[in-house]
């Protein structure tokens, strides 16, 4: 079985400052989730990032102390179309955690977002009692470890926990990496990129067959785990993608396990409640697709 060390999680990418971004740098859509991922096309970490972080630390501490008096106050900074933000929303709902949601304009980021996430300046950011946590997979682990009530998001067994972390990271790094190439290409390059997308999905399916001894994914109630949350955040309603892009990534004949897995999860109320509005999402994806090819 494929198993090994992966790079850091690639979450909703966005420009490293609050100024309006060039459209080829600002957004890219994920045609498999049929949603949106935000990224910096060539990830750049400023040389003065350490100095920048140190200079803003006193402000973060002031915000933290202000929130400390509000016991168990939870605030999520996000953007409505981001699948990475959707992961956090699903986890909070599963755990039954009340929270305040703050919608961010990624072309004009709020001072709170810049202060709470001064390194990457992107969503999602979860603020718990004044303490900011960034990166969606890290936030999921934090939720699991902090709130013991409700279903467990990660397995207790260390090996099983490592397995789901590995495949979640594979989706974010390998699978989404291939999709980035697909969304920015056309002609023969686009065809080659699509082949790579399908190959990565095949690797994922073959590597995760062992999670379902009976062969078919089935969920009791709303007991979704870590990998389930990551998967359903990326593979939203197929109808959105088919309408917006006239293409099908999740084919029941090519990848039956992933198809049945996503279908079963998308029927759960907790998942349906976090889906963006259909028409709004279709229009948004079509706009982003057009911009990416300009």
JSON list of N, CA, C and O in Angstrom, two decimals, residues 123-168:
[
{"chain": "A", "resi": 123, "resn": "UNK", "atom": "N", "xyz": [-8.02, 31.86, 4.34]},
{"chain": "A", "resi": 123, "resn": "UNK", "atom": "CA", "xyz": [-9.05, 31.14, 5.08]},
{"chain": "A", "resi": 123, "resn": "UNK", "atom": "C", "xyz": [-8.88, 29.65, 4.82]},
{"chain": "A", "resi": 123, "resn": "UNK", "atom": "O", "xyz": [-8.29, 29.25, 3.81]},
{"chain": "A", "resi": 124, "resn": "UNK", "atom": "N", "xyz": [-9.39, 28.82, 5.77]},
{"chain": "A", "resi": 124, "resn": "UNK", "atom": "CA", "xyz": [-10.12, 29.17, 6.99]},
{"chain": "A", "resi": 124, "resn": "UNK", "atom": "C", "xyz": [-9.18, 29.47, 8.16]},
{"chain": "A", "resi": 124, "resn": "UNK", "atom": "O", "xyz": [-8.05, 29.01, 8.20]},
{"chain": "A", "resi": 125, "resn": "UNK", "atom": "N", "xyz": [-9.74, 30.25, 9.10]},
{"chain": "A", "resi": 125, "resn": "UNK", "atom": "CA", "xyz": [-9.10, 30.46, 10.40]},
{"chain": "A", "resi": 125, "resn": "UNK", "atom": "C", "xyz": [-10.17, 30.25, 11.47]},
{"chain": "A", "resi": 125, "resn": "UNK", "atom": "O", "xyz": [-11.24, 30.86, 11.40]},
{"chain": "A", "resi": 126, "resn": "UNK", "atom": "N", "xyz": [-9.87, 29.38, 12.41]},
{"chain": "A", "resi": 126, "resn": "UNK", "atom": "CA", "xyz": [-10.76, 29.15, 13.54]},
{"chain": "A", "resi": 126, "resn": "UNK", "atom": "C", "xyz": [-10.17, 29.85, 14.76]},
{"chain": "A", "resi": 126, "resn": "UNK", "atom": "O", "xyz": [-9.00, 29.65, 15.07]},
{"chain": "A", "resi": 127, "resn": "UNK", "atom": "N", "xyz": [-10.97, 30.68, 15.42]},
{"chain": "A", "resi": 127, "resn": "UNK", "atom": "CA", "xyz": [-10.50, 31.38, 16.62]},
{"chain": "A", "resi": 127, "resn": "UNK", "atom": "C", "xyz": [-11.30, 30.84, 17.81]},
{"chain": "A", "resi": 127, "resn": "UNK", "atom": "O", "xyz": [-12.52, 30.98, 17.87]},
{"chain": "A", "resi": 128, "resn": "UNK", "atom": "N", "xyz": [-10.58, 30.23, 18.75]},
{"chain": "A", "resi": 128, "resn": "UNK", "atom": "CA", "xyz": [-11.21, 29.65, 19.94]},
{"chain": "A", "resi": 128, "resn": "UNK", "atom": "C", "xyz": [-10.67, 30.35, 21.18]},
{"chain": "A", "resi": 128, "resn": "UNK", "atom": "O", "xyz": [-9.49, 30.25, 21.49]},
{"chain": "A", "resi": 129, "resn": "UNK", "atom": "N", "xyz": [-11.56, 31.08, 21.85]},
{"chain": "A", "resi": 129, "resn": "UNK", "atom": "CA", "xyz": [-11.16, 31.84, 23.04]},
{"chain": "A", "resi": 129, "resn": "UNK", "atom": "C", "xyz": [-9.95, 32.73, 22.76]},
{"chain": "A", "resi": 129, "resn": "UNK", "atom": "O", "xyz": [-9.04, 32.85, 23.58]},
{"chain": "A", "resi": 130, "resn": "UNK", "atom": "N", "xyz": [-9.94, 33.34, 21.57]},
{"chain": "A", "resi": 130, "resn": "UNK", "atom": "CA", "xyz": [-8.86, 34.26, 21.23]},
{"chain": "A", "resi": 130, "resn": "UNK", "atom": "C", "xyz": [-7.65, 33.62, 20.61]},
{"chain": "A", "resi": 130, "resn": "UNK", "atom": "O", "xyz": [-6.73, 34.32, 20.17]},
{"chain": "A", "resi": 131, "resn": "UNK", "atom": "N", "xyz": [-7.60, 32.29, 20.55]},
{"chain": "A", "resi": 131, "resn": "UNK", "atom": "CA", "xyz": [-6.46, 31.58, 19.98]},
{"chain": "A", "resi": 131, "resn": "UNK", "atom": "C", "xyz": [-6.76, 31.20, 18.52]},
{"chain": "A", "resi": 131, "resn": "UNK", "atom": "O", "xyz": [-7.66, 30.40, 18.27]},
{"chain": "A", "resi": 132, "resn": "UNK", "atom": "N", "xyz": [-6.00, 31.73, 17.55]},
{"chain": "A", "resi": 132, "resn": "UNK", "atom": "CA", "xyz": [-6.26, 31.42, 16.15]},
{"chain": "A", "resi": 132, "resn": "UNK", "atom": "C", "xyz": [-5.57, 30.13, 15.70]},
{"chain": "A", "resi": 132, "resn": "UNK", "atom": "O", "xyz": [-4.43, 29.87, 16.05]},
{"chain": "A", "resi": 133, "resn": "UNK", "atom": "N", "xyz": [-6.31, 29.33, 14.91]},
{"chain": "A", "resi": 133, "resn": "UNK", "atom": "CA", "xyz": [-5.77, 28.11, 14.32]},
{"chain": "A", "resi": 133, "resn": "UNK", "atom": "C", "xyz": [-6.02, 28.18, 12.82]},
{"chain": "A", "resi": 133, "resn": "UNK", "atom": "O", "xyz": [-7.16, 28.40, 12.40]},
{"chain": "A", "resi": 134, "resn": "UNK", "atom": "N", "xyz": [-4.97, 27.99, 12.03]},
{"chain": "A", "resi": 134, "resn": "UNK", "atom": "CA", "xyz": [-5.08, 28.07, 10.57]},
{"chain": "A", "resi": 134, "resn": "UNK", "atom": "C", "xyz": [-4.83, 26.70, 9.94]},
{"chain": "A", "resi": 134, "resn": "UNK", "atom": "O", "xyz": [-4.32, 25.78, 10.59]},
{"chain": "A", "resi": 135, "resn": "UNK", "atom": "N", "xyz": [-5.19, 26.56, 8.66]},
{"chain": "A", "resi": 135, "resn": "UNK", "atom": "CA", "xyz": [-5.05, 25.35, 7.84]},
{"chain": "A", "resi": 135, "resn": "UNK", "atom": "C", "xyz": [-6.16, 24.35, 8.21]},
{"chain": "A", "resi": 135, "resn": "UNK", "atom": "O", "xyz": [-6.27, 23.91, 9.36]},
{"chain": "A", "resi": 136, "resn": "UNK", "atom": "N", "xyz": [-6.94, 23.97, 7.23]},
{"chain": "A", "resi": 136, "resn": "UNK", "atom": "CA", "xyz": [-8.15, 23.19, 7.49]},
{"chain": "A", "resi": 136, "resn": "UNK", "atom": "C", "xyz": [-7.88, 21.84, 8.16]},
{"chain": "A", "resi": 136, "resn": "UNK", "atom": "O", "xyz": [-8.60, 21.45, 9.09]},
{"chain": "A", "resi": 137, "resn": "UNK", "atom": "N", "xyz": [-6.87, 21.09, 7.71]},
{"chain": "A", "resi": 137, "resn": "UNK", "atom": "CA", "xyz": [-6.61, 19.79, 8.33]},
{"chain": "A", "resi": 137, "resn": "UNK", "atom": "C", "xyz": [-6.15, 19.92, 9.77]},
{"chain": "A", "resi": 137, "resn": "UNK", "atom": "O", "xyz": [-6.48, 19.10, 10.63]},
{"chain": "A", "resi": 138, "resn": "UNK", "atom": "N", "xyz": [-5.38, 20.95, 10.03]},
{"chain": "A", "resi": 138, "resn": "UNK", "atom": "CA", "xyz": [-4.94, 21.22, 11.41]},
{"chain": "A", "resi": 138, "resn": "UNK", "atom": "C", "xyz": [-6.14, 21.61, 12.27]},
{"chain": "A", "resi": 138, "resn": "UNK", "atom": "O", "xyz": [-6.26, 21.18, 13.42]},
{"chain": "A", "resi": 139, "resn": "UNK", "atom": "N", "xyz": [-7.04, 22.38, 11.70]},
{"chain": "A", "resi": 139, "resn": "UNK", "atom": "CA", "xyz": [-8.25, 22.79, 12.43]},
{"chain": "A", "resi": 139, "resn": "UNK", "atom": "C", "xyz": [-9.11, 21.57, 12.76]},
{"chain": "A", "resi": 139, "resn": "UNK", "atom": "O", "xyz": [-9.63, 21.45, 13.88]},
{"chain": "A", "resi": 140, "resn": "UNK", "atom": "N", "xyz": [-9.24, 20.63, 11.82]},
{"chain": "A", "resi": 140, "resn": "UNK", "atom": "CA", "xyz": [-10.02, 19.42, 12.08]},
{"chain": "A", "resi": 140, "resn": "UNK", "atom": "C", "xyz": [-9.43, 18.64, 13.26]},
{"chain": "A", "resi": 140, "resn": "UNK", "atom": "O", "xyz": [-10.16, 18.13, 14.12]},
{"chain": "A", "resi": 141, "resn": "UNK", "atom": "N", "xyz": [-8.12, 18.51, 13.29]},
{"chain": "A", "resi": 141, "resn": "UNK", "atom": "CA", "xyz": [-7.48, 17.80, 14.40]},
{"chain": "A", "resi": 141, "resn": "UNK", "atom": "C", "xyz": [-7.68, 18.55, 15.71]},
{"chain": "A", "resi": 141, "resn": "UNK", "atom": "O", "xyz": [-7.89, 17.94, 16.77]},
{"chain": "A", "resi": 142, "resn": "UNK", "atom": "N", "xyz": [-7.61, 19.88, 15.66]},
{"chain": "A", "resi": 142, "resn": "UNK", "atom": "CA", "xyz": [-7.81, 20.67, 16.87]},
{"chain": "A", "resi": 142, "resn": "UNK", "atom": "C", "xyz": [-9.22, 20.48, 17.41]},
{"chain": "A", "resi": 142, "resn": "UNK", "atom": "O", "xyz": [-9.42, 20.31, 18.62]},
{"chain": "A", "resi": 143, "resn": "UNK", "atom": "N", "xyz": [-10.20, 20.48, 16.53]},
{"chain": "A", "resi": 143, "resn": "UNK", "atom": "CA", "xyz": [-11.59, 20.28, 16.95]},
{"chain": "A", "resi": 143, "resn": "UNK", "atom": "C", "xyz": [-11.74, 18.91, 17.60]},
{"chain": "A", "resi": 143, "resn": "UNK", "atom": "O", "xyz": [-12.39, 18.76, 18.65]},
{"chain": "A", "resi": 144, "resn": "UNK", "atom": "N", "xyz": [-11.15, 17.89, 17.01]},
{"chain": "A", "resi": 144, "resn": "UNK", "atom": "CA", "xyz": [-11.26, 16.54, 17.54]},
{"chain": "A", "resi": 144, "resn": "UNK", "atom": "C", "xyz": [-10.62, 16.42, 18.92]},
{"chain": "A", "resi": 144, "resn": "UNK", "atom": "O", "xyz": [-11.16, 15.73, 19.80]},
{"chain": "A", "resi": 145, "resn": "UNK", "atom": "N", "xyz": [-9.49, 17.09, 19.11]},
{"chain": "A", "resi": 145, "resn": "UNK", "atom": "CA", "xyz": [-8.77, 16.97, 20.38]},
{"chain": "A", "resi": 145, "resn": "UNK", "atom": "C", "xyz": [-9.34, 17.87, 21.47]},
{"chain": "A", "resi": 145, "resn": "UNK", "atom": "O", "xyz": [-9.20, 17.58, 22.66]},
{"chain": "A", "resi": 146, "resn": "UNK", "atom": "N", "xyz": [-9.98, 18.97, 21.08]},
{"chain": "A", "resi": 146, "resn": "UNK", "atom": "CA", "xyz": [-10.46, 19.94, 22.06]},
{"chain": "A", "resi": 146, "resn": "UNK", "atom": "C", "xyz": [-11.85, 19.60, 22.58]},
{"chain": "A", "resi": 146, "resn": "UNK", "atom": "O", "xyz": [-12.12, 19.70, 23.78]},
{"chain": "A", "resi": 147, "resn": "UNK", "atom": "N", "xyz": [-12.74, 19.18, 21.69]},
{"chain": "A", "resi": 147, "resn": "UNK", "atom": "CA", "xyz": [-14.11, 18.84, 22.08]},
{"chain": "A", "resi": 147, "resn": "UNK", "atom": "C", "xyz": [-14.27, 17.33, 22.05]},
{"chain": "A", "resi": 147, "resn": "UNK", "atom": "O", "xyz": [-14.33, 16.71, 20.99]},
{"chain": "A", "resi": 148, "resn": "UNK", "atom": "N", "xyz": [-14.35, 16.73, 23.24]},
{"chain": "A", "resi": 148, "resn": "UNK", "atom": "CA", "xyz": [-14.44, 15.28, 23.36]},
{"chain": "A", "resi": 148, "resn": "UNK", "atom": "C", "xyz": [-15.85, 14.76, 23.15]},
{"chain": "A", "resi": 148, "resn": "UNK", "atom": "O", "xyz": [-16.05, 13.56, 22.97]},
{"chain": "A", "resi": 149, "resn": "UNK", "atom": "N", "xyz": [-16.84, 15.67, 23.22]},
{"chain": "A", "resi": 149, "resn": "UNK", "atom": "CA", "xyz": [-18.23, 15.25, 23.02]},
{"chain": "A", "resi": 149, "resn": "UNK", "atom": "C", "xyz": [-18.48, 14.90, 21.55]},
{"chain": "A", "resi": 149, "resn": "UNK", "atom": "O", "xyz": [-17.76, 15.32, 20.65]},
{"chain": "A", "resi": 150, "resn": "UNK", "atom": "N", "xyz": [-19.53, 14.14, 21.33]},
{"chain": "A", "resi": 150, "resn": "UNK", "atom": "CA", "xyz": [-19.90, 13.82, 19.96]},
{"chain": "A", "resi": 150, "resn": "UNK", "atom": "C", "xyz": [-18.98, 12.79, 19.32]},
{"chain": "A", "resi": 150, "resn": "UNK", "atom": "O", "xyz": [-18.05, 12.28, 19.95]},
{"chain": "A", "resi": 151, "resn": "UNK", "atom": "N", "xyz": [-19.23, 12.49, 18.05]},
{"chain": "A", "resi": 151, "resn": "UNK", "atom": "CA", "xyz": [-18.42, 11.48, 17.34]},
{"chain": "A", "resi": 151, "resn": "UNK", "atom": "C", "xyz": [-16.96, 11.90, 17.24]},
{"chain": "A", "resi": 151, "resn": "UNK", "atom": "O", "xyz": [-16.64, 13.08, 17.13]},
{"chain": "A", "resi": 152, "resn": "UNK", "atom": "N", "xyz": [-16.08, 10.89, 17.25]},
{"chain": "A", "resi": 152, "resn": "UNK", "atom": "CA", "xyz": [-14.66, 11.17, 17.07]},
{"chain": "A", "resi": 152, "resn": "UNK", "atom": "C", "xyz": [-14.37, 11.33, 15.58]},
{"chain": "A", "resi": 152, "resn": "UNK", "atom": "O", "xyz": [-14.81, 10.54, 14.76]},
{"chain": "A", "resi": 153, "resn": "UNK", "atom": "N", "xyz": [-13.61, 12.37, 15.24]},
{"chain": "A", "resi": 153, "resn": "UNK", "atom": "CA", "xyz": [-13.27, 12.62, 13.85]},
{"chain": "A", "resi": 153, "resn": "UNK", "atom": "C", "xyz": [-12.07, 11.78, 13.41]},
{"chain": "A", "resi": 153, "resn": "UNK", "atom": "O", "xyz": [-12.01, 11.31, 12.28]},
{"chain": "A", "resi": 154, "resn": "UNK", "atom": "N", "xyz": [-11.14, 11.56, 14.32]},
{"chain": "A", "resi": 154, "resn": "UNK", "atom": "CA", "xyz": [-9.97, 10.74, 14.03]},
{"chain": "A", "resi": 154, "resn": "UNK", "atom": "C", "xyz": [-10.02, 9.44, 14.82]},
{"chain": "A", "resi": 154, "resn": "UNK", "atom": "O", "xyz": [-10.49, 9.42, 15.97]},
{"chain": "A", "resi": 155, "resn": "UNK", "atom": "N", "xyz": [-9.51, 8.32, 14.27]},
{"chain": "A", "resi": 155, "resn": "UNK", "atom": "CA", "xyz": [-9.49, 7.04, 14.99]},
{"chain": "A", "resi": 155, "resn": "UNK", "atom": "C", "xyz": [-8.58, 7.12, 16.22]},
{"chain": "A", "resi": 155, "resn": "UNK", "atom": "O", "xyz": [-7.62, 7.89, 16.26]},
{"chain": "A", "resi": 156, "resn": "UNK", "atom": "N", "xyz": [-8.85, 6.27, 17.20]},
{"chain": "A", "resi": 156, "resn": "UNK", "atom": "CA", "xyz": [-8.00, 6.19, 18.39]},
{"chain": "A", "resi": 156, "resn": "UNK", "atom": "C", "xyz": [-6.69, 5.48, 18.08]},
{"chain": "A", "resi": 156, "resn": "UNK", "atom": "O", "xyz": [-5.64, 5.84, 18.60]},
{"chain": "A", "resi": 157, "resn": "UNK", "atom": "N", "xyz": [-6.76, 4.45, 17.23]},
{"chain": "A", "resi": 157, "resn": "UNK", "atom": "CA", "xyz": [-5.57, 3.66, 16.92]},
{"chain": "A", "resi": 157, "resn": "UNK", "atom": "C", "xyz": [-4.56, 4.50, 16.15]},
{"chain": "A", "resi": 157, "resn": "UNK", "atom": "O", "xyz": [-4.90, 5.12, 15.12]},
{"chain": "A", "resi": 158, "resn": "UNK", "atom": "N", "xyz": [-3.30, 4.56, 16.60]},
{"chain": "A", "resi": 158, "resn": "UNK", "atom": "CA", "xyz": [-2.29, 5.40, 15.94]},
{"chain": "A", "resi": 158, "resn": "UNK", "atom": "C", "xyz": [-2.08, 5.08, 14.47]},
{"chain": "A", "resi": 158, "resn": "UNK", "atom": "O", "xyz": [-1.91, 5.98, 13.65]},
{"chain": "A", "resi": 159, "resn": "UNK", "atom": "N", "xyz": [-2.07, 3.78, 14.12]},
{"chain": "A", "resi": 159, "resn": "UNK", "atom": "CA", "xyz": [-1.85, 3.42, 12.73]},
{"chain": "A", "resi": 159, "resn": "UNK", "atom": "C", "xyz": [-3.02, 3.84, 11.85]},
{"chain": "A", "resi": 159, "resn": "UNK", "atom": "O", "xyz": [-2.84, 4.38, 10.75]},
{"chain": "A", "resi": 160, "resn": "UNK", "atom": "N", "xyz": [-4.25, 3.57, 12.33]},
{"chain": "A", "resi": 160, "resn": "UNK", "atom": "CA", "xyz": [-5.42, 3.97, 11.55]},
{"chain": "A", "resi": 160, "resn": "UNK", "atom": "C", "xyz": [-5.49, 5.49, 11.42]},
{"chain": "A", "resi": 160, "resn": "UNK", "atom": "O", "xyz": [-5.88, 6.02, 10.37]},
{"chain": "A", "resi": 161, "resn": "UNK", "atom": "N", "xyz": [-5.08, 6.19, 12.47]},
{"chain": "A", "resi": 161, "resn": "UNK", "atom": "CA", "xyz": [-5.06, 7.66, 12.42]},
{"chain": "A", "resi": 161, "resn": "UNK", "atom": "C", "xyz": [-4.05, 8.14, 11.39]},
{"chain": "A", "resi": 161, "resn": "UNK", "atom": "O", "xyz": [-4.31, 9.08, 10.63]},
{"chain": "A", "resi": 162, "resn": "UNK", "atom": "N", "xyz": [-2.90, 7.48, 11.33]},
{"chain": "A", "resi": 162, "resn": "UNK", "atom": "CA", "xyz": [-1.89, 7.84, 10.35]},
{"chain": "A", "resi": 162, "resn": "UNK", "atom": "C", "xyz": [-2.37, 7.57, 8.92]},
{"chain": "A", "resi": 162, "resn": "UNK", "atom": "O", "xyz": [-2.08, 8.35, 8.00]},
{"chain": "A", "resi": 163, "resn": "UNK", "atom": "N", "xyz": [-3.09, 6.48, 8.72]},
{"chain": "A", "resi": 163, "resn": "UNK", "atom": "CA", "xyz": [-3.60, 6.14, 7.40]},
{"chain": "A", "resi": 163, "resn": "UNK", "atom": "C", "xyz": [-4.55, 7.21, 6.86]},
{"chain": "A", "resi": 163, "resn": "UNK", "atom": "O", "xyz": [-4.42, 7.65, 5.71]},
{"chain": "A", "resi": 164, "resn": "UNK", "atom": "N", "xyz": [-5.51, 7.62, 7.67]},
{"chain": "A", "resi": 164, "resn": "UNK", "atom": "CA", "xyz": [-6.47, 8.61, 7.17]},
{"chain": "A", "resi": 164, "resn": "UNK", "atom": "C", "xyz": [-5.79, 9.96, 6.95]},
{"chain": "A", "resi": 164, "resn": "UNK", "atom": "O", "xyz": [-6.14, 10.70, 6.01]},
{"chain": "A", "resi": 165, "resn": "UNK", "atom": "N", "xyz": [-4.79, 10.29, 7.78]},
{"chain": "A", "resi": 165, "resn": "UNK", "atom": "CA", "xyz": [-4.05, 11.54, 7.56]},
{"chain": "A", "resi": 165, "resn": "UNK", "atom": "C", "xyz": [-3.29, 11.48, 6.24]},
{"chain": "A", "resi": 165, "resn": "UNK", "atom": "O", "xyz": [-3.23, 12.47, 5.50]},
{"chain": "A", "resi": 166, "resn": "UNK", "atom": "N", "xyz": [-2.71, 10.33, 5.95]},
{"chain": "A", "resi": 166, "resn": "UNK", "atom": "CA", "xyz": [-1.94, 10.18, 4.72]},
{"chain": "A", "resi": 166, "resn": "UNK", "atom": "C", "xyz": [-2.82, 10.41, 3.50]},
{"chain": "A", "resi": 166, "resn": "UNK", "atom": "O", "xyz": [-2.47, 11.16, 2.58]},
{"chain": "A", "resi": 167, "resn": "UNK", "atom": "N", "xyz": [-3.98, 9.75, 3.45]},
{"chain": "A", "resi": 167, "resn": "UNK", "atom": "CA", "xyz": [-4.83, 9.85, 2.27]},
{"chain": "A", "resi": 167, "resn": "UNK", "atom": "C", "xyz": [-5.51, 11.21, 2.17]},
{"chain": "A", "resi": 167, "resn": "UNK", "atom": "O", "xyz": [-5.78, 11.69, 1.06]},
{"chain": "A", "resi": 168, "resn": "UNK", "atom": "N", "xyz": [-5.76, 11.84, 3.29]},
{"chain": "A", "resi": 168, "resn": "UNK", "atom": "CA", "xyz": [-6.28, 13.21, 3.25]},
{"chain": "A", "resi": 168, "resn": "UNK", "atom": "C", "xyz": [-5.23, 14.14, 2.64]},
{"chain": "A", "resi": 168, "resn": "UNK", "atom": "O", "xyz": [-5.54, 15.00, 1.81]}
]
